[in-house]
CSV table of C-alpha atoms in Angstrom, one decimal:
chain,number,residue,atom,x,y,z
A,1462,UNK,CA,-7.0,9.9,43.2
A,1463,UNK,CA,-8.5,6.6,42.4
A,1464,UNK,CA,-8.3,5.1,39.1
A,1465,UNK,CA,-10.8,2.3,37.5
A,1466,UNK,CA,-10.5,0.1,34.6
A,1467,UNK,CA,-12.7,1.0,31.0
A,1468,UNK,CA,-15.6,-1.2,30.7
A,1469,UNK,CA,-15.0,-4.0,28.2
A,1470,UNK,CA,-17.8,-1.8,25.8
A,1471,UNK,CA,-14.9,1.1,26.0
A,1472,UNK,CA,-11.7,-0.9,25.7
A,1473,UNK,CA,-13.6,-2.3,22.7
A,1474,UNK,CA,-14.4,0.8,21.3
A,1475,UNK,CA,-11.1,2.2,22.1
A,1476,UNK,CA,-9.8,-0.6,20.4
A,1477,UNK,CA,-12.2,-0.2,17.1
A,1478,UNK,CA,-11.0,3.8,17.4
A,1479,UNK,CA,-7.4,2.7,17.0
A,1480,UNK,CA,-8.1,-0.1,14.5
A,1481,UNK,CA,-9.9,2.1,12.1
A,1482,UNK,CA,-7.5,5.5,12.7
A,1483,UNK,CA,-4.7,3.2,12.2
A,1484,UNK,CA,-6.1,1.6,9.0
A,1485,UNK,CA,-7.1,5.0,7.5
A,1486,UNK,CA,-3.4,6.3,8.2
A,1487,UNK,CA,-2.0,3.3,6.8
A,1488,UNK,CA,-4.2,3.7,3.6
A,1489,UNK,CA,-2.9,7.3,3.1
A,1490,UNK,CA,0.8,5.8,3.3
A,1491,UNK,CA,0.1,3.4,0.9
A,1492,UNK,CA,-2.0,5.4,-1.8
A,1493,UNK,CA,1.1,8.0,-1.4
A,1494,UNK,CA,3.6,5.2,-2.3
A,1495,UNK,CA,1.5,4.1,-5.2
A,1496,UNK,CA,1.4,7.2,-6.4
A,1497,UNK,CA,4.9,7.9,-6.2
A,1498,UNK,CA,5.5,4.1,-7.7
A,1499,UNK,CA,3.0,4.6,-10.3
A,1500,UNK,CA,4.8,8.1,-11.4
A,1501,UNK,CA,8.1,6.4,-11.2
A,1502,UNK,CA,7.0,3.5,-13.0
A,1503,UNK,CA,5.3,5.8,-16.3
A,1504,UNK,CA,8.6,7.7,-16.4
A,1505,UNK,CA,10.7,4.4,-16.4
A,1506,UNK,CA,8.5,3.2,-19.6
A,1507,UNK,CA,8.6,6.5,-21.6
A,1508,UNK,CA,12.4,6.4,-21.4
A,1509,UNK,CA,12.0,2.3,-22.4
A,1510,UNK,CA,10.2,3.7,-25.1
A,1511,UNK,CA,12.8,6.5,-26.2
A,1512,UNK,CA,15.7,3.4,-25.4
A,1513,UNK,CA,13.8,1.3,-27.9
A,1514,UNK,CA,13.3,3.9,-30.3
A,1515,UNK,CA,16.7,5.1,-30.3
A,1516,UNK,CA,16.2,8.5,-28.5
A,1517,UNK,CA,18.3,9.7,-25.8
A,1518,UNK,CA,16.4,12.4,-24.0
A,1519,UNK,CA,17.4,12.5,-20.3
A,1520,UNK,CA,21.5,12.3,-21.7
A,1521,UNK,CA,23.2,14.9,-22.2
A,1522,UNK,CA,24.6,15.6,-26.4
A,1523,UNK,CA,28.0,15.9,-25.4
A,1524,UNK,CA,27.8,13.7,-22.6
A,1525,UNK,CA,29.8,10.0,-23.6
A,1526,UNK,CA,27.5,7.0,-23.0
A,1527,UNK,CA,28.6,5.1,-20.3
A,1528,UNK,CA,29.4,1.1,-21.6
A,1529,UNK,CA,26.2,-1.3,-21.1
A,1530,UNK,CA,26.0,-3.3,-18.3
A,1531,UNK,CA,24.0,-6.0,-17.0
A,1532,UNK,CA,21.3,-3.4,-15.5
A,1533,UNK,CA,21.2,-1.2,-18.2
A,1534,UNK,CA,20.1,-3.6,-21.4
A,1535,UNK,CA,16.6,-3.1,-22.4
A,1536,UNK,CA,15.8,-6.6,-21.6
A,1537,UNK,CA,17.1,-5.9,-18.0
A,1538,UNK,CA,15.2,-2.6,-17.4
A,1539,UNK,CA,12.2,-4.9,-19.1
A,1540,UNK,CA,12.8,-7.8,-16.1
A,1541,UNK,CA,13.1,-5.0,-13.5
A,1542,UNK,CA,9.7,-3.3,-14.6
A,1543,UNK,CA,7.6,-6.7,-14.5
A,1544,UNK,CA,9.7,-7.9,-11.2
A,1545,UNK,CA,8.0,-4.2,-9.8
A,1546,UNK,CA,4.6,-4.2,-11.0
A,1547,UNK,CA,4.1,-8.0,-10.3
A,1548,UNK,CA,5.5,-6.7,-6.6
A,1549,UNK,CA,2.8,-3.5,-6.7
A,1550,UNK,CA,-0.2,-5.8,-7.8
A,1551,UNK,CA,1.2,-8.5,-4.7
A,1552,UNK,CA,1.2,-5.4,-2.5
A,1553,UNK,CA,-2.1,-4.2,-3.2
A,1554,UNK,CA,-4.0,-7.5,-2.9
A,1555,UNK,CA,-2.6,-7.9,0.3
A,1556,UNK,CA,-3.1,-4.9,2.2
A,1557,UNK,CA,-6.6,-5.2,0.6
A,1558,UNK,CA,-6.7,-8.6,2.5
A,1559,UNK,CA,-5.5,-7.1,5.4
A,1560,UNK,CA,-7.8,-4.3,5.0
A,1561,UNK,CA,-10.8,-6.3,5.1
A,1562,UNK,CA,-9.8,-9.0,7.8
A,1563,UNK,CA,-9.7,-5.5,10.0
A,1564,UNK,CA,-12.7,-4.4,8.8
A,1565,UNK,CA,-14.4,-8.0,10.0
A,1566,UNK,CA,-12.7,-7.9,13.0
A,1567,UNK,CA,-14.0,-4.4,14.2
A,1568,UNK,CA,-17.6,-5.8,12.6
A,1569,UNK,CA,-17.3,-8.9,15.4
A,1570,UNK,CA,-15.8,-6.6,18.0
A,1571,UNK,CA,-18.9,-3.9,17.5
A,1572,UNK,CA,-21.5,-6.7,17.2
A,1573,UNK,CA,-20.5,-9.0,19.8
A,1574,UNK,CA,-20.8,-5.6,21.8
A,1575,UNK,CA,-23.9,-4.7,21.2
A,1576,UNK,CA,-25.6,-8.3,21.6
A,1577,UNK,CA,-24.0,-8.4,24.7
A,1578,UNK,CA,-25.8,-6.0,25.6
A,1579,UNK,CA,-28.9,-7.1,24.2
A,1580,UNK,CA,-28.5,-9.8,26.1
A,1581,UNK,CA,-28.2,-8.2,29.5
A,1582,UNK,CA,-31.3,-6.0,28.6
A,1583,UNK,CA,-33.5,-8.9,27.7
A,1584,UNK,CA,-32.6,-10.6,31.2
């Protein structure tokens, strides 16, 4: 059984295929990690909140506070919740980025394609 090469116009579509089936998969991921983050994030600042308001929920009553430590002050747990959002916001604008240099890549792919064609039809 003989084999042949795609045409360029199938690699290239093959290729957009991919491209786009990888990007939507790697759009789910990262919606399902902000999410998650964002959830993480709004329970973190409602137990800031009780910290700062002196109200212990998620201890125990009888449970002996452990001694404070660097990661545990208010200020820290303040640092550590900028440091993450500043990350998440980072995060965001660059998969965006990367998002739409795909997107104009496929767009050059598809209409390079089609001219070509064009092209040959017109000769």
């Amino acid at each position: 059984m003989v084999y042949s090469l795609p045409s360029p116009e199938e690699s290239a579509q093959a290729l957009t295929e991919f491209m786009v089936k990888s990007h939507t998969e790697k759009l789910k991921a990262i919606k399902a990690i902000e999410e998650q983050k964002q959830a993480e994030i709004e329970k973190l600042k409602v137990e800031l909140d009780d910290l700062k308001r002196g109200n212990i929920s998620f201890i125990a009553e009888n449970t002996p506070l452990p001694p404070p430590t660097e990661d545990t002050t208010i200020e820290a747990l303040q640092e550590k919740l900028i440091m993450y959002q500043n990350f998440v916001a980072k995060y965001t604008v660059e998969s965006q980025e990367a998002k739409y240099n795909a997107v104009r890549e496929a767009e050059a792919a598809v209409t390079a394609k089609y001219e070509a064609k064009i092209s040959s039809m017109l000769k």
